Amino acid sequence: MPEQSYDYDVLVIGAGPGGYVAAIRAAQLGLRTACAEIRETLGGTCLNVGCIPSKALLHGSEFFEEAHDGSLGKFGVKLGSVELDLTALQAEKAKAVKELTGGIEFLFKKNKVTWLKGQANFTAPHSVEVGGQVVTARDIVIATGSSVTPLPGVEVDNAKGVIVDSTGALALGKVPERMVVIGGGVIGLELGSVWRRLGAKVTVIEFLDQLLLGMDGEVRKEAAKIFKKQGLELRLSTKVTAAKVAKGKATLTLEPSAGGASETLEADCVLVSIGRRPNTEGLNLAAIGLETNARGQIETDHEFRTRAEGVWAIGDVIPGPMLAHKAEDEGIAVAENIAGQTGIVNEAVIPSVVYTMPEIAGVGLTEEQAREKGEVKVGKFPMAANSRAKTNREPDGFVKVIADAKTDRVLGVWAIAAVAGTMIAEAAMAMEFGATSEDIAYTCHAHPTHSEAIKEAAMAVTGKPIHM
Ligand code: FAD
Ligand code: NAI
């Protein structure tokens, strides 16, 4: 087909952080761009039922806990009786989601991206049907994201609100008395923390012997200690084998992961958060001769090209961490590659953050991964020795800098701290520029800030921290 006879230069399927960013950058680069989205609003999982609503509830529930448990009293904030208005909190969350999804609509208009409403499926190479209309494009980007992995025997029904996934757990109309979270990963710990702060008794059931699969070992252990201290009950090395719902309550059957005697546990609400899987069903990939890998993901090369001519893929639907900022960076890179430029994402430097209190963040290799590759030096600094954290009464956690023993190049940075998510940006920037631990140690950090703990941990790599 001659170039000009395509309806669009670029068609992006999915308007999550991967897709909407790809569409905007493609339009900025002068390409005639459309973006198909099945949801009523733009922004994908992240803005509608992920990053944004979860952070609204995390933020609000932190305020509630601090006001309710009297911990503000020592700072001179004396409150009378404190009560929760869950309807107001949910409304504030909905307002943030509306503002942010509306913001993407505005950006689409501003950049002249056409929003095609409906489910998209391939009909032939360069050709896609969206909401009953067939559109053609020279380049097509699959950015369809991911959905909750189901757990056989534990059926999610968000409408009933007894066994829910993350979308249901973000929308509960009342605080459950007893909540069970299946999966001690990011979603389970963030949303488990929300409902615990709001008054639920929360038990986290994790199949493995540690929480937070994929994070640094020491961070995983310390995080478990902190969560226990906060009142989350942790049942590690345990699996759920069945669930029954009757009279608004669930009865779960549990047994040790390695097998053994089973027991039952009752809950008013069960959150299933055992991971997410890529969305490819309904795309009719067969029409373009594209297959998924064993994990259901679409494989791409480093430029985000799939094996099908003119078809690219980014975000949660391809291998790699399922994170909004990874999807966004891939969105920019893929659009630049389509436009003939060089779009790159450095897979080695993608930070990840768990937005609990304290936050848990990391970038680069874990200490275990780094030691497997060669000799390393590790510097650690406790938040209890950081003046700002101490003053704010946020003593939990530490920062850890892992550097190559020979070259001193920073290989990974991990932090548990009240603002670890903000602090980790500095570490990512340093690693992107190939910094050594000495570079960080000799960079002037403002005082008093939590970030000084990164400088001190870097100084500790050579055994010379000042405040420890
Ligand atoms: P998505 O955001 O999933 O967007 C894909 C879009 O494609 C969807 O809107 C979908 O409706 C649409 N779509 C699918 N198939 C079709 C089709 N055939 N036709 C048309 N449209 C289609 N990540 C972070 O980095 N930080 C966080 O704090 C964070 N919090 C999270 C909290 C929760 C509760 C959840 C569930 C996830 C969270 N994530 C977070 C992960 C983050 O949401 C995802 O990594 C991110 O949204 C992936 O972006 P994406 O563009 O690949 O896909
Ligand atoms: P996850 O992969 O983070 O954690 C799932 C946990 O469930 C793992 O620890 C796993 O061992 C455990 N598990 C698996 N099967 C189990 C079973 N049968 N019984 C008990 N435990 C079981 O997945 P989660 O929390 O569902 O989140 C999905 C994705 O969403 C993550 O990959 C994450 O990247 C993204 N996300 C990111 C956030 C952030 O960046 N702050 C917040 C929320 C989600």
JSON list of C-alpha atoms in Angstrom, two decimals, residues 115-263:
[
{"chain": "A", "resi": 115, "resn": "TRP", "atom": "CA", "xyz": [-8.82, 8.88, 20.00]},
{"chain": "A", "resi": 116, "resn": "LEU", "atom": "CA", "xyz": [-10.56, 5.83, 18.52]},
{"chain": "A", "resi": 117, "resn": "LYS", "atom": "CA", "xyz": [-13.06, 4.40, 21.00]},
{"chain": "A", "resi": 118, "resn": "GLY", "atom": "CA", "xyz": [-13.50, 0.64, 21.25]},
{"chain": "A", "resi": 119, "resn": "GLN", "atom": "CA", "xyz": [-11.67, -2.64, 21.25]},
{"chain": "A", "resi": 120, "resn": "ALA", "atom": "CA", "xyz": [-9.03, -3.02, 18.55]},
{"chain": "A", "resi": 121, "resn": "ASN", "atom": "CA", "xyz": [-8.27, -6.27, 16.78]},
{"chain": "A", "resi": 122, "resn": "PHE", "atom": "CA", "xyz": [-6.08, -7.02, 13.79]},
{"chain": "A", "resi": 123, "resn": "THR", "atom": "CA", "xyz": [-7.84, -7.95, 10.55]},
{"chain": "A", "resi": 124, "resn": "ALA", "atom": "CA", "xyz": [-4.73, -8.08, 8.31]},
{"chain": "A", "resi": 125, "resn": "PRO", "atom": "CA", "xyz": [-1.21, -6.59, 8.24]},
{"chain": "A", "resi": 126, "resn": "HIS", "atom": "CA", "xyz": [-1.47, -2.78, 8.73]},
{"chain": "A", "resi": 127, "resn": "SER", "atom": "CA", "xyz": [-5.19, -3.12, 9.33]},
{"chain": "A", "resi": 128, "resn": "VAL", "atom": "CA", "xyz": [-7.17, -3.01, 12.57]},
{"chain": "A", "resi": 129, "resn": "GLU", "atom": "CA", "xyz": [-10.87, -2.96, 13.39]},
{"chain": "A", "resi": 130, "resn": "VAL", "atom": "CA", "xyz": [-11.85, -0.58, 16.19]},
{"chain": "A", "resi": 131, "resn": "GLY", "atom": "CA", "xyz": [-15.45, -0.31, 17.32]},
{"chain": "A", "resi": 132, "resn": "GLY", "atom": "CA", "xyz": [-16.81, -1.63, 14.02]},
{"chain": "A", "resi": 133, "resn": "GLN", "atom": "CA", "xyz": [-14.60, 0.61, 11.85]},
{"chain": "A", "resi": 134, "resn": "VAL", "atom": "CA", "xyz": [-11.52, -0.64, 9.94]},
{"chain": "A", "resi": 135, "resn": "VAL", "atom": "CA", "xyz": [-8.49, 1.65, 10.06]},
{"chain": "A", "resi": 136, "resn": "THR", "atom": "CA", "xyz": [-5.11, 1.21, 8.44]},
{"chain": "A", "resi": 137, "resn": "ALA", "atom": "CA", "xyz": [-1.72, 2.41, 9.60]},
{"chain": "A", "resi": 138, "resn": "ARG", "atom": "CA", "xyz": [1.87, 2.12, 8.40]},
{"chain": "A", "resi": 139, "resn": "ASP", "atom": "CA", "xyz": [3.09, 1.35, 11.92]},
{"chain": "A", "resi": 140, "resn": "ILE", "atom": "CA", "xyz": [1.06, -0.19, 14.75]},
{"chain": "A", "resi": 141, "resn": "VAL", "atom": "CA", "xyz": [2.12, -0.19, 18.40]},
{"chain": "A", "resi": 142, "resn": "ILE", "atom": "CA", "xyz": [0.61, -2.80, 20.73]},
{"chain": "A", "resi": 143, "resn": "ALA", "atom": "CA", "xyz": [0.37, -1.28, 24.22]},
{"chain": "A", "resi": 144, "resn": "THR", "atom": "CA", "xyz": [-2.50, -3.30, 25.65]},
{"chain": "A", "resi": 145, "resn": "GLY", "atom": "CA", "xyz": [-1.07, -3.69, 29.14]},
{"chain": "A", "resi": 146, "resn": "SER", "atom": "CA", "xyz": [-1.92, -6.41, 31.62]},
{"chain": "A", "resi": 147, "resn": "SER", "atom": "CA", "xyz": [-4.68, -7.80, 33.84]},
{"chain": "A", "resi": 148, "resn": "VAL", "atom": "CA", "xyz": [-4.83, -9.63, 37.13]},
{"chain": "A", "resi": 149, "resn": "THR", "atom": "CA", "xyz": [-3.58, -13.23, 37.14]},
{"chain": "A", "resi": 150, "resn": "PRO", "atom": "CA", "xyz": [-6.47, -15.39, 38.33]},
{"chain": "A", "resi": 151, "resn": "LEU", "atom": "CA", "xyz": [-5.98, -17.89, 41.16]},
{"chain": "A", "resi": 152, "resn": "PRO", "atom": "CA", "xyz": [-7.76, -21.17, 40.43]},
{"chain": "A", "resi": 153, "resn": "GLY", "atom": "CA", "xyz": [-10.33, -21.95, 43.13]},
{"chain": "A", "resi": 154, "resn": "VAL", "atom": "CA", "xyz": [-10.47, -18.36, 44.37]},
{"chain": "A", "resi": 155, "resn": "GLU", "atom": "CA", "xyz": [-12.92, -16.59, 42.09]},
{"chain": "A", "resi": 156, "resn": "VAL", "atom": "CA", "xyz": [-12.82, -12.78, 42.02]},
{"chain": "A", "resi": 157, "resn": "ASP", "atom": "CA", "xyz": [-16.19, -10.99, 42.10]},
{"chain": "A", "resi": 158, "resn": "ASN", "atom": "CA", "xyz": [-15.59, -7.26, 42.53]},
{"chain": "A", "resi": 159, "resn": "ALA", "atom": "CA", "xyz": [-19.32, -6.49, 42.51]},
{"chain": "A", "resi": 160, "resn": "LYS", "atom": "CA", "xyz": [-19.92, -8.64, 45.61]},
{"chain": "A", "resi": 161, "resn": "GLY", "atom": "CA", "xyz": [-16.79, -7.20, 47.24]},
{"chain": "A", "resi": 162, "resn": "VAL", "atom": "CA", "xyz": [-15.86, -10.36, 49.16]},
{"chain": "A", "resi": 163, "resn": "ILE", "atom": "CA", "xyz": [-13.14, -11.81, 46.91]},
{"chain": "A", "resi": 164, "resn": "VAL", "atom": "CA", "xyz": [-11.67, -8.91, 44.97]},
{"chain": "A", "resi": 165, "resn": "ASP", "atom": "CA", "xyz": [-8.71, -8.01, 42.80]},
{"chain": "A", "resi": 166, "resn": "SER", "atom": "CA", "xyz": [-6.87, -4.68, 43.05]},
{"chain": "A", "resi": 167, "resn": "THR", "atom": "CA", "xyz": [-9.68, -2.87, 41.21]},
{"chain": "A", "resi": 168, "resn": "GLY", "atom": "CA", "xyz": [-12.21, -4.12, 43.77]},
{"chain": "A", "resi": 169, "resn": "ALA", "atom": "CA", "xyz": [-9.88, -3.42, 46.69]},
{"chain": "A", "resi": 170, "resn": "LEU", "atom": "CA", "xyz": [-9.56, 0.20, 45.55]},
{"chain": "A", "resi": 171, "resn": "ALA", "atom": "CA", "xyz": [-13.32, 0.65, 45.60]},
{"chain": "A", "resi": 172, "resn": "LEU", "atom": "CA", "xyz": [-14.48, -0.97, 48.87]},
{"chain": "A", "resi": 173, "resn": "GLY", "atom": "CA", "xyz": [-17.43, 0.89, 50.37]},
{"chain": "A", "resi": 174, "resn": "LYS", "atom": "CA", "xyz": [-16.61, -0.06, 53.94]},
{"chain": "A", "resi": 175, "resn": "VAL", "atom": "CA", "xyz": [-13.56, -1.07, 55.91]},
{"chain": "A", "resi": 176, "resn": "PRO", "atom": "CA", "xyz": [-13.48, -4.86, 56.25]},
{"chain": "A", "resi": 177, "resn": "GLU", "atom": "CA", "xyz": [-13.08, -6.14, 59.78]},
{"chain": "A", "resi": 178, "resn": "ARG", "atom": "CA", "xyz": [-10.78, -8.91, 58.63]},
{"chain": "A", "resi": 179, "resn": "MET", "atom": "CA", "xyz": [-8.95, -8.84, 55.30]},
{"chain": "A", "resi": 180, "resn": "VAL", "atom": "CA", "xyz": [-6.77, -11.52, 53.76]},
{"chain": "A", "resi": 181, "resn": "VAL", "atom": "CA", "xyz": [-4.33, -10.59, 51.04]},
{"chain": "A", "resi": 182, "resn": "ILE", "atom": "CA", "xyz": [-3.12, -13.41, 48.82]},
{"chain": "A", "resi": 183, "resn": "GLY", "atom": "CA", "xyz": [0.35, -12.50, 47.48]},
{"chain": "A", "resi": 184, "resn": "GLY", "atom": "CA", "xyz": [2.96, -10.53, 49.40]},
{"chain": "A", "resi": 185, "resn": "GLY", "atom": "CA", "xyz": [4.02, -8.44, 46.42]},
{"chain": "A", "resi": 186, "resn": "VAL", "atom": "CA", "xyz": [3.65, -4.77, 45.60]},
{"chain": "A", "resi": 187, "resn": "ILE", "atom": "CA", "xyz": [-0.14, -4.63, 45.30]},
{"chain": "A", "resi": 188, "resn": "GLY", "atom": "CA", "xyz": [-0.76, -6.79, 48.37]},
{"chain": "A", "resi": 189, "resn": "LEU", "atom": "CA", "xyz": [1.51, -4.70, 50.57]},
{"chain": "A", "resi": 190, "resn": "GLU", "atom": "CA", "xyz": [0.33, -1.31, 49.29]},
{"chain": "A", "resi": 191, "resn": "LEU", "atom": "CA", "xyz": [-3.39, -2.08, 49.48]},
{"chain": "A", "resi": 192, "resn": "GLY", "atom": "CA", "xyz": [-3.03, -4.26, 52.58]},
{"chain": "A", "resi": 193, "resn": "SER", "atom": "CA", "xyz": [-1.37, -1.24, 54.24]},
{"chain": "A", "resi": 194, "resn": "VAL", "atom": "CA", "xyz": [-4.23, 1.05, 53.16]},
{"chain": "A", "resi": 195, "resn": "TRP", "atom": "CA", "xyz": [-6.94, -1.09, 54.72]},
{"chain": "A", "resi": 196, "resn": "ARG", "atom": "CA", "xyz": [-4.89, -1.86, 57.84]},
{"chain": "A", "resi": 197, "resn": "ARG", "atom": "CA", "xyz": [-4.44, 1.87, 58.46]},
{"chain": "A", "resi": 198, "resn": "LEU", "atom": "CA", "xyz": [-8.15, 2.38, 58.00]},
{"chain": "A", "resi": 199, "resn": "GLY", "atom": "CA", "xyz": [-8.92, -0.25, 60.65]},
{"chain": "A", "resi": 200, "resn": "ALA", "atom": "CA", "xyz": [-8.90, -3.74, 59.09]},
{"chain": "A", "resi": 201, "resn": "LYS", "atom": "CA", "xyz": [-7.04, -6.65, 60.63]},
{"chain": "A", "resi": 202, "resn": "VAL", "atom": "CA", "xyz": [-4.92, -7.75, 57.66]},
{"chain": "A", "resi": 203, "resn": "THR", "atom": "CA", "xyz": [-3.21, -11.08, 57.02]},
{"chain": "A", "resi": 204, "resn": "VAL", "atom": "CA", "xyz": [-0.86, -11.44, 54.04]},
{"chain": "A", "resi": 205, "resn": "ILE", "atom": "CA", "xyz": [-0.44, -14.96, 52.66]},
{"chain": "A", "resi": 206, "resn": "GLU", "atom": "CA", "xyz": [2.69, -15.43, 50.56]},
{"chain": "A", "resi": 207, "resn": "PHE", "atom": "CA", "xyz": [3.66, -18.60, 48.73]},
{"chain": "A", "resi": 208, "resn": "LEU", "atom": "CA", "xyz": [7.42, -17.97, 49.01]},
{"chain": "A", "resi": 209, "resn": "ASP", "atom": "CA", "xyz": [9.42, -17.67, 52.24]},
{"chain": "A", "resi": 210, "resn": "GLN", "atom": "CA", "xyz": [9.92, -13.92, 51.69]},
{"chain": "A", "resi": 211, "resn": "LEU", "atom": "CA", "xyz": [7.86, -10.90, 50.63]},
{"chain": "A", "resi": 212, "resn": "LEU", "atom": "CA", "xyz": [8.63, -8.72, 47.59]},
{"chain": "A", "resi": 213, "resn": "LEU", "atom": "CA", "xyz": [10.00, -11.17, 45.08]},
{"chain": "A", "resi": 214, "resn": "GLY", "atom": "CA", "xyz": [12.80, -9.66, 42.98]},
{"chain": "A", "resi": 215, "resn": "MET", "atom": "CA", "xyz": [14.01, -7.11, 45.53]},
{"chain": "A", "resi": 216, "resn": "ASP", "atom": "CA", "xyz": [17.32, -7.11, 47.42]},
{"chain": "A", "resi": 217, "resn": "GLY", "atom": "CA", "xyz": [17.41, -9.86, 50.08]},
{"chain": "A", "resi": 218, "resn": "GLU", "atom": "CA", "xyz": [18.24, -7.59, 53.00]},
{"chain": "A", "resi": 219, "resn": "VAL", "atom": "CA", "xyz": [15.52, -5.17, 51.93]},
{"chain": "A", "resi": 220, "resn": "ARG", "atom": "CA", "xyz": [12.98, -8.01, 51.82]},
{"chain": "A", "resi": 221, "resn": "LYS", "atom": "CA", "xyz": [13.88, -9.12, 55.36]},
{"chain": "A", "resi": 222, "resn": "GLU", "atom": "CA", "xyz": [13.84, -5.61, 56.82]},
{"chain": "A", "resi": 223, "resn": "ALA", "atom": "CA", "xyz": [10.54, -4.82, 55.07]},
{"chain": "A", "resi": 224, "resn": "ALA", "atom": "CA", "xyz": [8.92, -7.90, 56.62]},
{"chain": "A", "resi": 225, "resn": "LYS", "atom": "CA", "xyz": [10.08, -6.79, 60.10]},
{"chain": "A", "resi": 226, "resn": "ILE", "atom": "CA", "xyz": [8.64, -3.32, 59.59]},
{"chain": "A", "resi": 227, "resn": "PHE", "atom": "CA", "xyz": [5.29, -4.59, 58.26]},
{"chain": "A", "resi": 228, "resn": "LYS", "atom": "CA", "xyz": [4.98, -6.99, 61.22]},
{"chain": "A", "resi": 229, "resn": "LYS", "atom": "CA", "xyz": [5.71, -4.15, 63.63]},
{"chain": "A", "resi": 230, "resn": "GLN", "atom": "CA", "xyz": [2.95, -2.14, 61.93]},
{"chain": "A", "resi": 231, "resn": "GLY", "atom": "CA", "xyz": [0.47, -4.93, 62.58]},
{"chain": "A", "resi": 232, "resn": "LEU", "atom": "CA", "xyz": [0.28, -6.83, 59.28]},
{"chain": "A", "resi": 233, "resn": "GLU", "atom": "CA", "xyz": [0.12, -10.54, 60.00]},
{"chain": "A", "resi": 234, "resn": "LEU", "atom": "CA", "xyz": [2.46, -12.35, 57.61]},
{"chain": "A", "resi": 235, "resn": "ARG", "atom": "CA", "xyz": [1.94, -15.98, 56.67]},
{"chain": "A", "resi": 236, "resn": "LEU", "atom": "CA", "xyz": [4.96, -16.86, 54.53]},
{"chain": "A", "resi": 237, "resn": "SER", "atom": "CA", "xyz": [5.53, -20.20, 52.73]},
{"chain": "A", "resi": 238, "resn": "THR", "atom": "CA", "xyz": [1.76, -20.68, 52.65]},
{"chain": "A", "resi": 239, "resn": "LYS", "atom": "CA", "xyz": [-0.68, -21.27, 49.83]},
{"chain": "A", "resi": 240, "resn": "VAL", "atom": "CA", "xyz": [-4.43, -20.91, 49.45]},
{"chain": "A", "resi": 241, "resn": "THR", "atom": "CA", "xyz": [-5.99, -23.96, 47.88]},
{"chain": "A", "resi": 242, "resn": "ALA", "atom": "CA", "xyz": [-9.70, -23.12, 47.97]},
{"chain": "A", "resi": 243, "resn": "ALA", "atom": "CA", "xyz": [-12.19, -20.39, 48.84]},
{"chain": "A", "resi": 244, "resn": "LYS", "atom": "CA", "xyz": [-15.89, -20.50, 49.66]},
{"chain": "A", "resi": 245, "resn": "VAL", "atom": "CA", "xyz": [-18.15, -17.48, 49.95]},
{"chain": "A", "resi": 246, "resn": "ALA", "atom": "CA", "xyz": [-21.30, -17.52, 52.09]},
{"chain": "A", "resi": 247, "resn": "LYS", "atom": "CA", "xyz": [-23.24, -14.75, 53.82]},
{"chain": "A", "resi": 248, "resn": "GLY", "atom": "CA", "xyz": [-20.78, -12.04, 52.86]},
{"chain": "A", "resi": 249, "resn": "LYS", "atom": "CA", "xyz": [-17.74, -13.87, 54.22]},
{"chain": "A", "resi": 250, "resn": "ALA", "atom": "CA", "xyz": [-15.05, -15.98, 52.61]},
{"chain": "A", "resi": 251, "resn": "THR", "atom": "CA", "xyz": [-13.57, -19.13, 54.10]},
{"chain": "A", "resi": 252, "resn": "LEU", "atom": "CA", "xyz": [-10.13, -19.89, 52.73]},
{"chain": "A", "resi": 253, "resn": "THR", "atom": "CA", "xyz": [-8.33, -23.20, 52.90]},
{"chain": "A", "resi": 254, "resn": "LEU", "atom": "CA", "xyz": [-4.59, -22.78, 53.47]},
{"chain": "A", "resi": 255, "resn": "GLU", "atom": "CA", "xyz": [-1.70, -25.16, 53.61]},
{"chain": "A", "resi": 256, "resn": "PRO", "atom": "CA", "xyz": [2.09, -24.91, 53.75]},
{"chain": "A", "resi": 257, "resn": "SER", "atom": "CA", "xyz": [3.53, -24.27, 50.26]},
{"chain": "A", "resi": 258, "resn": "ALA", "atom": "CA", "xyz": [5.54, -27.48, 50.55]},
{"chain": "A", "resi": 259, "resn": "GLY", "atom": "CA", "xyz": [2.36, -29.41, 51.39]},
{"chain": "A", "resi": 260, "resn": "GLY", "atom": "CA", "xyz": [1.04, -30.53, 54.76]},
{"chain": "A", "resi": 261, "resn": "ALA", "atom": "CA", "xyz": [-1.93, -30.12, 57.06]},
{"chain": "A", "resi": 262, "resn": "SER", "atom": "CA", "xyz": [-4.56, -27.66, 55.88]},
{"chain": "A", "resi": 263, "resn": "GLU", "atom": "CA", "xyz": [-6.44, -25.10, 57.96]}
]
